[in-house]
PDB file of C-alpha atoms and ligand atoms in Angstrom:
ATOM      1  CA  MET A   1     -12.117  -8.568 -10.580  1.00  0.00           C
ATOM      2  CA  SER A   2     -10.639  -9.391  -6.421  1.00  0.00           C
ATOM      3  CA  GLN A   3      -7.268  -9.442  -6.500  1.00  0.00           C
ATOM      4  CA  LEU A   4      -7.398  -7.930  -3.214  1.00  0.00           C
ATOM      5  CA  ALA A   5     -10.442  -9.485  -1.660  1.00  0.00           C
ATOM      6  CA  SER A   6     -10.767  -9.247   1.952  1.00  0.00           C
ATOM      7  CA  GLN A   7      -7.412  -7.392   2.448  1.00  0.00           C
ATOM      8  CA  ILE A   8      -6.938  -4.056   4.569  1.00  0.00           C
ATOM      9  CA  ALA A   9      -4.673  -1.554   2.702  1.00  0.00           C
ATOM     10  CA  VAL A  10      -3.598   1.648   4.488  1.00  0.00           C
ATOM     11  CA  ILE A  11      -2.533   4.579   2.624  1.00  0.00           C
ATOM     12  CA  THR A  12      -1.047   7.407   2.832  1.00  0.00           C
ATOM     13  CA  GLY A  13      -1.307  10.492   0.944  1.00  0.00           C
ATOM     14  CA  ALA A  14      -5.182   9.357  -0.289  1.00  0.00           C
ATOM     15  CA  GLY A  15      -6.241  12.592  -0.191  1.00  0.00           C
ATOM     16  CA  ARG A  16      -5.651  13.424  -4.003  1.00  0.00           C
ATOM     17  CA  GLY A  17      -3.257  12.515  -6.701  1.00  0.00           C
ATOM     18  CA  ILE A  18      -1.318   9.188  -6.566  1.00  0.00           C
ATOM     19  CA  GLY A  19      -2.411   8.287  -3.115  1.00  0.00           C
ATOM     20  CA  ARG A  20      -6.133   8.857  -3.907  1.00  0.00           C
ATOM     21  CA  ALA A  21      -5.963   6.969  -7.348  1.00  0.00           C
ATOM     22  CA  ILE A  22      -3.937   3.620  -5.853  1.00  0.00           C
ATOM     23  CA  ALA A  23      -6.754   3.816  -2.825  1.00  0.00           C
ATOM     24  CA  LEU A  24      -8.897   2.968  -5.393  1.00  0.00           C
ATOM     25  CA  LYS A  25      -8.011   0.508  -8.247  1.00  0.00           C
ATOM     26  CA  PHE A  26      -7.133  -1.113  -4.723  1.00  0.00           C
ATOM     27  CA  ALA A  27     -10.800  -0.570  -3.476  1.00  0.00           C
ATOM     28  CA  ALA A  28     -12.345  -2.008  -7.462  1.00  0.00           C
ATOM     29  CA  ALA A  29      -9.704  -5.165  -6.700  1.00  0.00           C
ATOM     30  CA  GLY A  30     -11.685  -6.036  -3.361  1.00  0.00           C
ATOM     31  CA  ALA A  31      -9.821  -3.949  -1.042  1.00  0.00           C
ATOM     32  CA  ASP A  32     -10.899  -1.830   2.400  1.00  0.00           C
ATOM     33  CA  ILE A  33      -9.117   1.155   2.328  1.00  0.00           C
ATOM     34  CA  VAL A  34      -7.545   2.971   5.418  1.00  0.00           C
ATOM     35  CA  CYS A  35      -7.396   7.176   3.494  1.00  0.00           C
ATOM     36  CA  VAL A  36      -4.387   8.856   5.320  1.00  0.00           C
ATOM     37  CA  SER A  37      -3.264  12.613   4.765  1.00  0.00           C
ATOM     38  CA  ARG A  38      -2.480  15.825   6.586  1.00  0.00           C
ATOM     39  CA  ASN A  39      -5.678  17.470   4.778  1.00  0.00           C
ATOM     40  CA  GLY A  40      -8.525  15.686   6.790  1.00  0.00           C
ATOM     41  CA  ALA A  41     -11.407  16.457   4.618  1.00  0.00           C
ATOM     42  CA  ASN A  42     -10.085  15.368   0.798  1.00  0.00           C
ATOM     43  CA  ALA A  43      -9.340  12.117   3.353  1.00  0.00           C
ATOM     44  CA  GLU A  44     -12.998  12.135   3.639  1.00  0.00           C
ATOM     45  CA  LYS A  45     -13.707  13.036   0.172  1.00  0.00           C
ATOM     46  CA  ALA A  46     -11.371   9.724  -0.682  1.00  0.00           C
ATOM     47  CA  ALA A  47     -12.919   7.500   1.975  1.00  0.00           C
ATOM     48  CA  GLY A  48     -16.701   8.624   0.517  1.00  0.00           C
ATOM     49  CA  GLU A  49     -15.252   7.532  -2.945  1.00  0.00           C
ATOM     50  CA  VAL A  50     -14.110   4.436  -2.443  1.00  0.00           C
ATOM     51  CA  ARG A  51     -17.745   3.578  -0.429  1.00  0.00           C
ATOM     52  CA  ALA A  52     -18.930   4.117  -2.974  1.00  0.00           C
ATOM     53  CA  LEU A  53     -16.741   1.321  -4.789  1.00  0.00           C
ATOM     54  CA  GLY A  54     -18.515  -0.953  -2.131  1.00  0.00           C
ATOM     55  CA  ARG A  55     -16.086  -1.468   0.240  1.00  0.00           C
ATOM     56  CA  LYS A  56     -15.657  -0.581   3.738  1.00  0.00           C
ATOM     57  CA  ALA A  57     -12.832   2.908   4.549  1.00  0.00           C
ATOM     58  CA  TRP A  58     -11.844   4.623   7.192  1.00  0.00           C
ATOM     59  CA  ALA A  59     -10.548   8.899   7.050  1.00  0.00           C
ATOM     60  CA  HIS A  60      -8.034   9.759   9.164  1.00  0.00           C
ATOM     61  CA  ALA A  61      -6.184  13.137   9.025  1.00  0.00           C
ATOM     62  CA  VAL A  62      -2.348  13.101  10.514  1.00  0.00           C
ATOM     63  CA  ASP A  63       1.142  15.012   9.600  1.00  0.00           C
ATOM     64  CA  VAL A  64       3.218  11.977   8.714  1.00  0.00           C
ATOM     65  CA  ALA A  65       6.244  13.724   9.650  1.00  0.00           C
ATOM     66  CA  ALA A  66       5.193  13.923  13.609  1.00  0.00           C
ATOM     67  CA  ALA A  67       6.476  10.357  14.472  1.00  0.00           C
ATOM     68  CA  ALA A  68       3.879  10.645  17.831  1.00  0.00           C
ATOM     69  CA  ASP A  69       0.941  11.369  15.875  1.00  0.00           C
ATOM     70  CA  VAL A  70       1.733   8.424  13.527  1.00  0.00           C
ATOM     71  CA  ALA A  71       2.333   6.248  16.099  1.00  0.00           C
ATOM     72  CA  ALA A  72      -1.843   7.104  17.728  1.00  0.00           C
ATOM     73  CA  VAL A  73      -3.478   6.639  14.554  1.00  0.00           C
ATOM     74  CA  CYS A  74      -1.298   3.590  13.592  1.00  0.00           C
ATOM     75  CA  GLU A  75      -3.457   2.300  17.006  1.00  0.00           C
ATOM     76  CA  ILE A  76      -6.677   3.487  16.386  1.00  0.00           C
ATOM     77  CA  ILE A  77      -6.376   1.879  12.765  1.00  0.00           C
ATOM     78  CA  LEU A  78      -4.996  -1.632  14.494  1.00  0.00           C
ATOM     79  CA  ALA A  79      -8.685  -1.187  16.683  1.00  0.00           C
ATOM     80  CA  GLU A  80     -10.985  -0.006  13.777  1.00  0.00           C
ATOM     81  CA  THR A  81      -9.557  -2.597  11.084  1.00  0.00           C
ATOM     82  CA  GLY A  82      -8.616  -5.628  13.553  1.00  0.00           C
ATOM     83  CA  LYS A  83      -5.933  -5.835  10.732  1.00  0.00           C
ATOM     84  CA  VAL A  84      -3.363  -4.573   8.009  1.00  0.00           C
ATOM     85  CA  ASP A  85      -2.208  -6.633   5.028  1.00  0.00           C
ATOM     86  CA  ILE A  86      -1.130  -3.932   2.921  1.00  0.00           C
ATOM     87  CA  LEU A  87       0.874  -1.005   3.485  1.00  0.00           C
ATOM     88  CA  VAL A  88       1.344   2.108   0.510  1.00  0.00           C
ATOM     89  CA  ASN A  89       3.486   4.459   2.298  1.00  0.00           C
ATOM     90  CA  ASN A  90       2.887   7.174  -0.587  1.00  0.00           C
ATOM     91  CA  ALA A  91       2.381  10.468   1.422  1.00  0.00           C
ATOM     92  CA  GLY A  92       5.321  13.329  -0.143  1.00  0.00           C
ATOM     93  CA  VAL A  93       6.774  17.093  -0.693  1.00  0.00           C
ATOM     94  CA  THR A  94       8.499  19.551  -2.635  1.00  0.00           C
ATOM     95  CA  ARG A  95      10.769  22.167  -1.546  1.00  0.00           C
ATOM     96  CA  ASP A  96      12.525  22.633  -4.668  1.00  0.00           C
ATOM     97  CA  GLY A  97      15.413  24.922  -4.063  1.00  0.00           C
ATOM     98  CA  LEU A  98      19.179  25.420  -4.851  1.00  0.00           C
ATOM     99  CA  LEU A  99      21.278  23.628  -2.642  1.00  0.00           C
ATOM    100  CA  MET A 100      23.529  27.034  -1.468  1.00  0.00           C
ATOM    101  CA  ARG A 101      20.625  28.718  -0.894  1.00  0.00           C
ATOM    102  CA  MET A 102      18.066  25.618   0.627  1.00  0.00           C
ATOM    103  CA  SER A 103      16.987  25.982   3.892  1.00  0.00           C
ATOM    104  CA  ASP A 104      16.736  23.752   7.094  1.00  0.00           C
ATOM    105  CA  GLU A 105      13.380  24.057   7.130  1.00  0.00           C
ATOM    106  CA  ASP A 106      12.645  22.574   3.796  1.00  0.00           C
ATOM    107  CA  TRP A 107      15.308  20.494   4.240  1.00  0.00           C
ATOM    108  CA  ASP A 108      13.668  18.902   7.481  1.00  0.00           C
ATOM    109  CA  THR A 109      10.191  18.986   5.979  1.00  0.00           C
ATOM    110  CA  VAL A 110      10.907  17.498   2.596  1.00  0.00           C
ATOM    111  CA  LEU A 111      12.967  14.436   4.370  1.00  0.00           C
ATOM    112  CA  ASN A 112      10.681  14.134   7.709  1.00  0.00           C
ATOM    113  CA  THR A 113       7.295  13.427   5.335  1.00  0.00           C
ATOM    114  CA  ASN A 114       9.218  10.907   2.584  1.00  0.00           C
ATOM    115  CA  LEU A 115      11.746   9.497   4.527  1.00  0.00           C
ATOM    116  CA  ARG A 116      10.446   9.110   8.261  1.00  0.00           C
ATOM    117  CA  GLY A 117       6.581   9.509   7.709  1.00  0.00           C
ATOM    118  CA  ALA A 118       7.651   5.626   5.125  1.00  0.00           C
ATOM    119  CA  PHE A 119       9.519   4.513   8.593  1.00  0.00           C
ATOM    120  CA  ALA A 120       7.134   6.032  10.787  1.00  0.00           C
ATOM    121  CA  PHE A 121       4.441   3.869   9.488  1.00  0.00           C
ATOM    122  CA  THR A 122       6.329   0.622   8.611  1.00  0.00           C
ATOM    123  CA  ARG A 123       7.119   0.497  12.063  1.00  0.00           C
ATOM    124  CA  ALA A 124       4.208   1.226  13.661  1.00  0.00           C
ATOM    125  CA  PHE A 125       2.091  -1.895  11.215  1.00  0.00           C
ATOM    126  CA  SER A 126       5.404  -4.393  11.006  1.00  0.00           C
ATOM    127  CA  ARG A 127       5.229  -6.575  14.611  1.00  0.00           C
ATOM    128  CA  GLY A 128       0.799  -6.776  12.163  1.00  0.00           C
ATOM    129  CA  PHE A 129       2.888  -8.259   9.289  1.00  0.00           C
ATOM    130  CA  LEU A 130       5.744  -9.773  11.625  1.00  0.00           C
ATOM    131  CA  LYS A 131       2.609 -11.878  13.388  1.00  0.00           C
ATOM    132  CA  GLN A 132       0.876 -12.112  11.234  1.00  0.00           C
ATOM    133  CA  ARG A 133       3.258 -13.656   8.185  1.00  0.00           C
ATOM    134  CA  SER A 134       1.810 -11.953   5.586  1.00  0.00           C
ATOM    135  CA  GLY A 135       1.691  -8.298   4.304  1.00  0.00           C
ATOM    136  CA  ARG A 136       2.889  -6.399   1.513  1.00  0.00           C
ATOM    137  CA  ILE A 137       4.482  -2.988   1.830  1.00  0.00           C
ATOM    138  CA  ILE A 138       4.887  -0.637  -1.522  1.00  0.00           C
ATOM    139  CA  ASN A 139       6.738   2.417  -1.628  1.00  0.00           C
ATOM    140  CA  VAL A 140       6.194   5.508  -3.593  1.00  0.00           C
ATOM    141  CA  ALA A 141       9.863   6.889  -4.303  1.00  0.00           C
ATOM    142  CA  SER A 142      10.921   8.856  -7.215  1.00  0.00           C
ATOM    143  CA  VAL A 143      12.938   8.194  -9.898  1.00  0.00           C
ATOM    144  CA  ILE A 144      14.686  11.644  -8.770  1.00  0.00           C
ATOM    145  CA  GLY A 145      15.658   9.747  -5.682  1.00  0.00           C
ATOM    146  CA  LEU A 146      17.152   7.340  -8.571  1.00  0.00           C
ATOM    147  CA  ILE A 147      19.132   9.942 -10.801  1.00  0.00           C
ATOM    148  CA  GLY A 148      18.898  12.834  -8.741  1.00  0.00           C
ATOM    149  CA  ASN A 149      17.591  16.491 -10.041  1.00  0.00           C
ATOM    150  CA  ALA A 150      19.429  19.871  -9.816  1.00  0.00           C
ATOM    151  CA  GLY A 151      17.153  21.882  -7.038  1.00  0.00           C
ATOM    152  CA  GLN A 152      15.838  18.859  -5.439  1.00  0.00           C
ATOM    153  CA  ALA A 153      18.943  18.098  -3.519  1.00  0.00           C
ATOM    154  CA  ASN A 154      16.445  16.929  -0.659  1.00  0.00           C
ATOM    155  CA  TYR A 155      13.847  15.261  -2.164  1.00  0.00           C
ATOM    156  CA  ALA A 156      16.226  13.330  -4.138  1.00  0.00           C
ATOM    157  CA  ALA A 157      18.009  12.501  -0.578  1.00  0.00           C
ATOM    158  CA  SER A 158      14.539  12.015   0.832  1.00  0.00           C
ATOM    159  CA  LYS A 159      13.197   9.391  -2.584  1.00  0.00           C
ATOM    160  CA  ALA A 160      16.892   7.462  -1.930  1.00  0.00           C
ATOM    161  CA  GLY A 161      16.617   7.004   1.249  1.00  0.00           C
ATOM    162  CA  LEU A 162      13.686   5.363   0.412  1.00  0.00           C
ATOM    163  CA  ILE A 163      14.718   3.284  -1.641  1.00  0.00           C
ATOM    164  CA  GLY A 164      17.886   2.111   0.632  1.00  0.00           C
ATOM    165  CA  LEU A 165      14.374   2.001   3.953  1.00  0.00           C
ATOM    166  CA  THR A 166      12.215  -1.069   1.028  1.00  0.00           C
ATOM    167  CA  LYS A 167      15.515  -3.384   0.006  1.00  0.00           C
ATOM    168  CA  SER A 168      16.870  -2.966   4.214  1.00  0.00           C
ATOM    169  CA  VAL A 169      12.970  -3.863   5.441  1.00  0.00           C
ATOM    170  CA  ALA A 170      12.356  -5.987   2.291  1.00  0.00           C
ATOM    171  CA  LYS A 171      15.741  -8.280   3.498  1.00  0.00           C
ATOM    172  CA  GLU A 172      14.684  -7.456   6.975  1.00  0.00           C
ATOM    173  CA  PHE A 173      10.985  -9.174   6.690  1.00  0.00           C
ATOM    174  CA  ALA A 174      11.549 -11.518   3.569  1.00  0.00           C
ATOM    175  CA  SER A 175      11.280 -14.743   5.858  1.00  0.00           C
ATOM    176  CA  ARG A 176       8.013 -13.813   7.400  1.00  0.00           C
ATOM    177  CA  GLY A 177       6.417 -13.769   3.815  1.00  0.00           C
ATOM    178  CA  ILE A 178       6.584 -10.097   3.896  1.00  0.00           C
ATOM    179  CA  THR A 179       7.558  -7.866   0.193  1.00  0.00           C
ATOM    180  CA  VAL A 180       8.170  -4.818   0.845  1.00  0.00           C
ATOM    181  CA  ASN A 181       8.755  -2.647  -3.020  1.00  0.00           C
ATOM    182  CA  ALA A 182       9.289   0.761  -4.317  1.00  0.00           C
ATOM    183  CA  LEU A 183       7.631   2.392  -7.419  1.00  0.00           C
ATOM    184  CA  ALA A 184       9.640   5.050  -8.937  1.00  0.00           C
ATOM    185  CA  PRO A 185       7.612   7.014 -11.120  1.00  0.00           C
ATOM    186  CA  GLY A 186       8.692   9.952 -13.340  1.00  0.00           C
ATOM    187  CA  PHE A 187       6.804  12.389 -13.820  1.00  0.00           C
ATOM    188  CA  ILE A 188       2.934  11.920 -13.268  1.00  0.00           C
ATOM    189  CA  GLU A 189       0.144  14.407 -14.228  1.00  0.00           C
ATOM    190  CA  THR A 190      -1.006  15.912 -10.206  1.00  0.00           C
ATOM    191  CA  ASP A 191      -1.392  18.516  -8.286  1.00  0.00           C
ATOM    192  CA  MET A 192       2.829  18.315  -7.341  1.00  0.00           C
ATOM    193  CA  THR A 193       3.851  18.952 -11.343  1.00  0.00           C
ATOM    194  CA  ALA A 194       0.790  20.868 -12.322  1.00  0.00           C
ATOM    195  CA  ALA A 195       2.277  24.363 -11.292  1.00  0.00           C
ATOM    196  CA  LEU A 196       5.121  23.510 -14.294  1.00  0.00           C
ATOM    197  CA  THR A 197       4.758  25.555 -16.983  1.00  0.00           C
ATOM    198  CA  GLU A 198       4.321  24.000 -21.176  1.00  0.00           C
ATOM    199  CA  GLU A 199       8.040  24.971 -21.976  1.00  0.00           C
ATOM    200  CA  LEU A 200       9.342  22.916 -19.569  1.00  0.00           C
ATOM    201  CA  LYS A 201       6.623  20.197 -20.022  1.00  0.00           C
ATOM    202  CA  GLY A 202       7.720  20.458 -23.475  1.00  0.00           C
ATOM    203  CA  GLU A 203      11.834  20.313 -21.988  1.00  0.00           C
ATOM    204  CA  ILE A 204      10.570  17.631 -20.229  1.00  0.00           C
ATOM    205  CA  LEU A 205       8.966  15.689 -22.860  1.00  0.00           C
ATOM    206  CA  LYS A 206      11.890  15.730 -24.587  1.00  0.00           C
ATOM    207  CA  GLY A 207      14.003  12.858 -22.389  1.00  0.00           C
ATOM    208  CA  ILE A 208      10.724  10.854 -21.797  1.00  0.00           C
ATOM    209  CA  PRO A 209      10.807   8.305 -24.510  1.00  0.00           C
ATOM    210  CA  LEU A 210       6.691   7.350 -24.747  1.00  0.00           C
ATOM    211  CA  ARG A 211       6.850  11.090 -25.045  1.00  0.00           C
ATOM    212  CA  ALA A 212       3.976  11.292 -22.713  1.00  0.00           C
ATOM    213  CA  LEU A 213       3.412  12.070 -18.995  1.00  0.00           C
ATOM    214  CA  GLY A 214       2.325   9.228 -17.201  1.00  0.00           C
ATOM    215  CA  LYS A 215      -0.964   9.524 -15.270  1.00  0.00           C
ATOM    216  CA  ALA A 216      -2.016   8.463 -11.229  1.00  0.00           C
ATOM    217  CA  GLU A 217      -3.846   5.493 -13.255  1.00  0.00           C
ATOM    218  CA  ASP A 218      -0.555   4.180 -14.309  1.00  0.00           C
ATOM    219  CA  VAL A 219       1.238   4.634 -11.107  1.00  0.00           C
ATOM    220  CA  ALA A 220      -1.931   2.763  -9.438  1.00  0.00           C
ATOM    221  CA  GLU A 221      -1.593  -0.162 -11.712  1.00  0.00           C
ATOM    222  CA  ALA A 222       1.673  -0.777 -11.110  1.00  0.00           C
ATOM    223  CA  ALA A 223       0.478  -0.616  -7.150  1.00  0.00           C
ATOM    224  CA  LEU A 224      -2.100  -3.343  -7.830  1.00  0.00           C
ATOM    225  CA  PHE A 225       0.332  -5.416  -9.920  1.00  0.00           C
ATOM    226  CA  LEU A 226       3.117  -5.170  -6.445  1.00  0.00           C
ATOM    227  CA  ALA A 227      -0.289  -5.757  -3.729  1.00  0.00           C
ATOM    228  CA  GLY A 228      -2.169  -8.964  -5.760  1.00  0.00           C
ATOM    229  CA  PRO A 229      -0.970 -12.360  -5.842  1.00  0.00           C
ATOM    230  CA  GLY A 230       0.924 -12.137  -8.944  1.00  0.00           C
ATOM    231  CA  ALA A 231       4.328 -10.662  -6.955  1.00  0.00           C
ATOM    232  CA  ARG A 232       4.213 -13.245  -4.561  1.00  0.00           C
ATOM    233  CA  TYR A 233       8.062 -14.069  -5.453  1.00  0.00           C
ATOM    234  CA  ILE A 234       8.873  -9.909  -6.450  1.00  0.00           C
ATOM    235  CA  THR A 235      10.781  -8.229  -3.317  1.00  0.00           C
ATOM    236  CA  GLY A 236      13.516  -5.408  -2.442  1.00  0.00           C
ATOM    237  CA  GLN A 237      12.496  -4.004  -6.155  1.00  0.00           C
ATOM    238  CA  VAL A 238      12.092  -0.936  -7.536  1.00  0.00           C
ATOM    239  CA  LEU A 239       9.911  -0.429 -10.467  1.00  0.00           C
ATOM    240  CA  ALA A 240       9.997   2.554 -12.613  1.00  0.00           C
ATOM    241  CA  VAL A 241       6.880   4.182 -13.877  1.00  0.00           C
ATOM    242  CA  ASP A 242       8.420   6.520 -16.764  1.00  0.00           C
ATOM    243  CA  GLY A 243       7.650   6.033 -19.473  1.00  0.00           C
ATOM    244  CA  GLY A 244      11.246   4.627 -20.587  1.00  0.00           C
ATOM    245  CA  MET A 245      12.779   7.444 -19.076  1.00  0.00           C
ATOM    246  CA  THR A 246      15.755   5.891 -16.949  1.00  0.00           C
ATOM    247  CA  MET A 247      16.201   3.447 -19.174  1.00  0.00           C
TER     248      MET A 247
HETATM  249  P1  NAI B   1       0.237  15.288  -4.499  1.00  0.00           P
HETATM  250  O1  NAI B   1       0.765  16.714  -3.714  1.00  0.00           O
HETATM  251  O2  NAI B   1      -0.579  15.256  -5.333  1.00  0.00           O
HETATM  252  O3  NAI B   1      -0.344  14.567  -3.211  1.00  0.00           O
HETATM  253  C1  NAI B   1      -0.251  13.782  -2.692  1.00  0.00           C
HETATM  254  C2  NAI B   1      -1.015  13.827  -0.839  1.00  0.00           C
HETATM  255  O4  NAI B   1       0.399  13.078   0.263  1.00  0.00           O
HETATM  256  C3  NAI B   1      -1.325  14.477  -1.066  1.00  0.00           C
HETATM  257  O5  NAI B   1      -3.228  13.897  -0.281  1.00  0.00           O
HETATM  258  C4  NAI B   1      -1.547  15.563   0.866  1.00  0.00           C
HETATM  259  O6  NAI B   1      -2.509  15.489   1.972  1.00  0.00           O
HETATM  260  C5  NAI B   1      -0.474  14.192   1.369  1.00  0.00           C
HETATM  261  N1  NAI B   1       0.489  14.513   2.041  1.00  0.00           N
HETATM  262  C6  NAI B   1       1.491  15.602   2.652  1.00  0.00           C
HETATM  263  N2  NAI B   1       2.335  15.621   2.828  1.00  0.00           N
HETATM  264  C7  NAI B   1       2.312  15.201   3.871  1.00  0.00           C
HETATM  265  C8  NAI B   1       2.011  15.191   5.264  1.00  0.00           C
HETATM  266  N3  NAI B   1       2.901  15.199   6.236  1.00  0.00           N
HETATM  267  N4  NAI B   1       0.836  14.393   6.092  1.00  0.00           N
HETATM  268  C9  NAI B   1       0.396  13.400   5.235  1.00  0.00           C
HETATM  269  N5  NAI B   1      -0.196  13.824   4.089  1.00  0.00           N
HETATM  270  C10 NAI B   1       0.644  14.501   2.917  1.00  0.00           C
HETATM  271  O7  NAI B   1       1.698  14.067  -4.927  1.00  0.00           O
HETATM  272  P2  NAI B   1       1.349  13.542  -5.515  1.00  0.00           P
HETATM  273  O8  NAI B   1       1.675  13.594  -7.083  1.00  0.00           O
HETATM  274  O9  NAI B   1       0.090  12.198  -5.762  1.00  0.00           O
HETATM  275  O10 NAI B   1       2.295  12.583  -5.174  1.00  0.00           O
HETATM  276  C11 NAI B   1       2.740  11.213  -4.416  1.00  0.00           C
HETATM  277  C12 NAI B   1       3.710  10.694  -4.069  1.00  0.00           C
HETATM  278  O11 NAI B   1       4.182  10.047  -5.234  1.00  0.00           O
HETATM  279  C13 NAI B   1       4.595  11.281  -3.423  1.00  0.00           C
HETATM  280  O12 NAI B   1       4.989  10.942  -2.467  1.00  0.00           O
HETATM  281  C14 NAI B   1       5.687  12.499  -3.893  1.00  0.00           C
HETATM  282  O13 NAI B   1       6.931  12.640  -4.351  1.00  0.00           O
HETATM  283  C15 NAI B   1       5.730  11.000  -5.300  1.00  0.00           C
HETATM  284  N6  NAI B   1       5.910  11.617  -7.067  1.00  0.00           N
HETATM  285  C16 NAI B   1       5.027  12.180  -7.919  1.00  0.00           C
HETATM  286  C17 NAI B   1       5.224  11.911  -8.332  1.00  0.00           C
HETATM  287  C18 NAI B   1       4.695  13.391  -9.951  1.00  0.00           C
HETATM  288  O14 NAI B   1       5.326  13.641 -10.956  1.00  0.00           O
HETATM  289  N7  NAI B   1       3.799  14.004  -9.204  1.00  0.00           N
HETATM  290  C19 NAI B   1       6.735  11.846  -9.790  1.00  0.00           C
HETATM  291  C20 NAI B   1       7.774  10.917  -8.267  1.00  0.00           C
HETATM  292  C21 NAI B   1       6.565  10.181  -7.382  1.00  0.00           C
END
């Protein structure tokens, strides 16, 4: 399968979980991958796994919330790869707490990572996308950005913001053949959700018509579809990968 042959994809938060699954899925489909993560060792590890699939890979450690660092690393990436065809803004964090007790720091960390980080990467590569008159941008949002969640005002705001960013940039870039879409995963089994108690998991399952948590692989399949030739005519959309949770 070489749906993404000769494509170069930059994936943030590629060190583990959903980002890593997308990196490996895209590599298996023929893409070369730039693995970006805050954790350098994880980024290197994911890059090694991509190389083991026979593709080129680069690893970069950067905090996506640090605007100046992002600008610098994107320059380095472009110098190394010569072009970027696909950008997946996947890096994300949670700092849960009830609104009344939520600190400014927890608000800022989540907004700056999940939303500002995506803005910074999108802006950094936009000139190249516009010049080459092609490109795919995929933002990993969340069902929480669609329906909200008690204890996650910061996270919900960041993901709803990411959906607004997706639609606005989709409108700005459409005339140049660039598509911008969002994925809205539901509950996916990764380190982010590993902390859930069995009791809470049971409660969550009651709200999922397909009666199962999702896997990182499920999100990666949807990302591959949005990055591939079959999604040529799809832009500004939010694709829920949630077992039917939000229908
Ligand atoms: P994870 O915690 O396993 O992985 C997140 C990755 O992002 C890690 O590699 C981490 O190093 C990186 N990262 C975090 N903050 C960063 C920063 N400031 N700079 C650079 N890299 C940073 O999480 P998971 O589950 O793989 O989540 C990936 C994305 O999917 C996130 O945006 C998350 O909000 C979203 N998501 C996850 C769901 C789930 O159930 N696991 C559900 C809905 C959305």
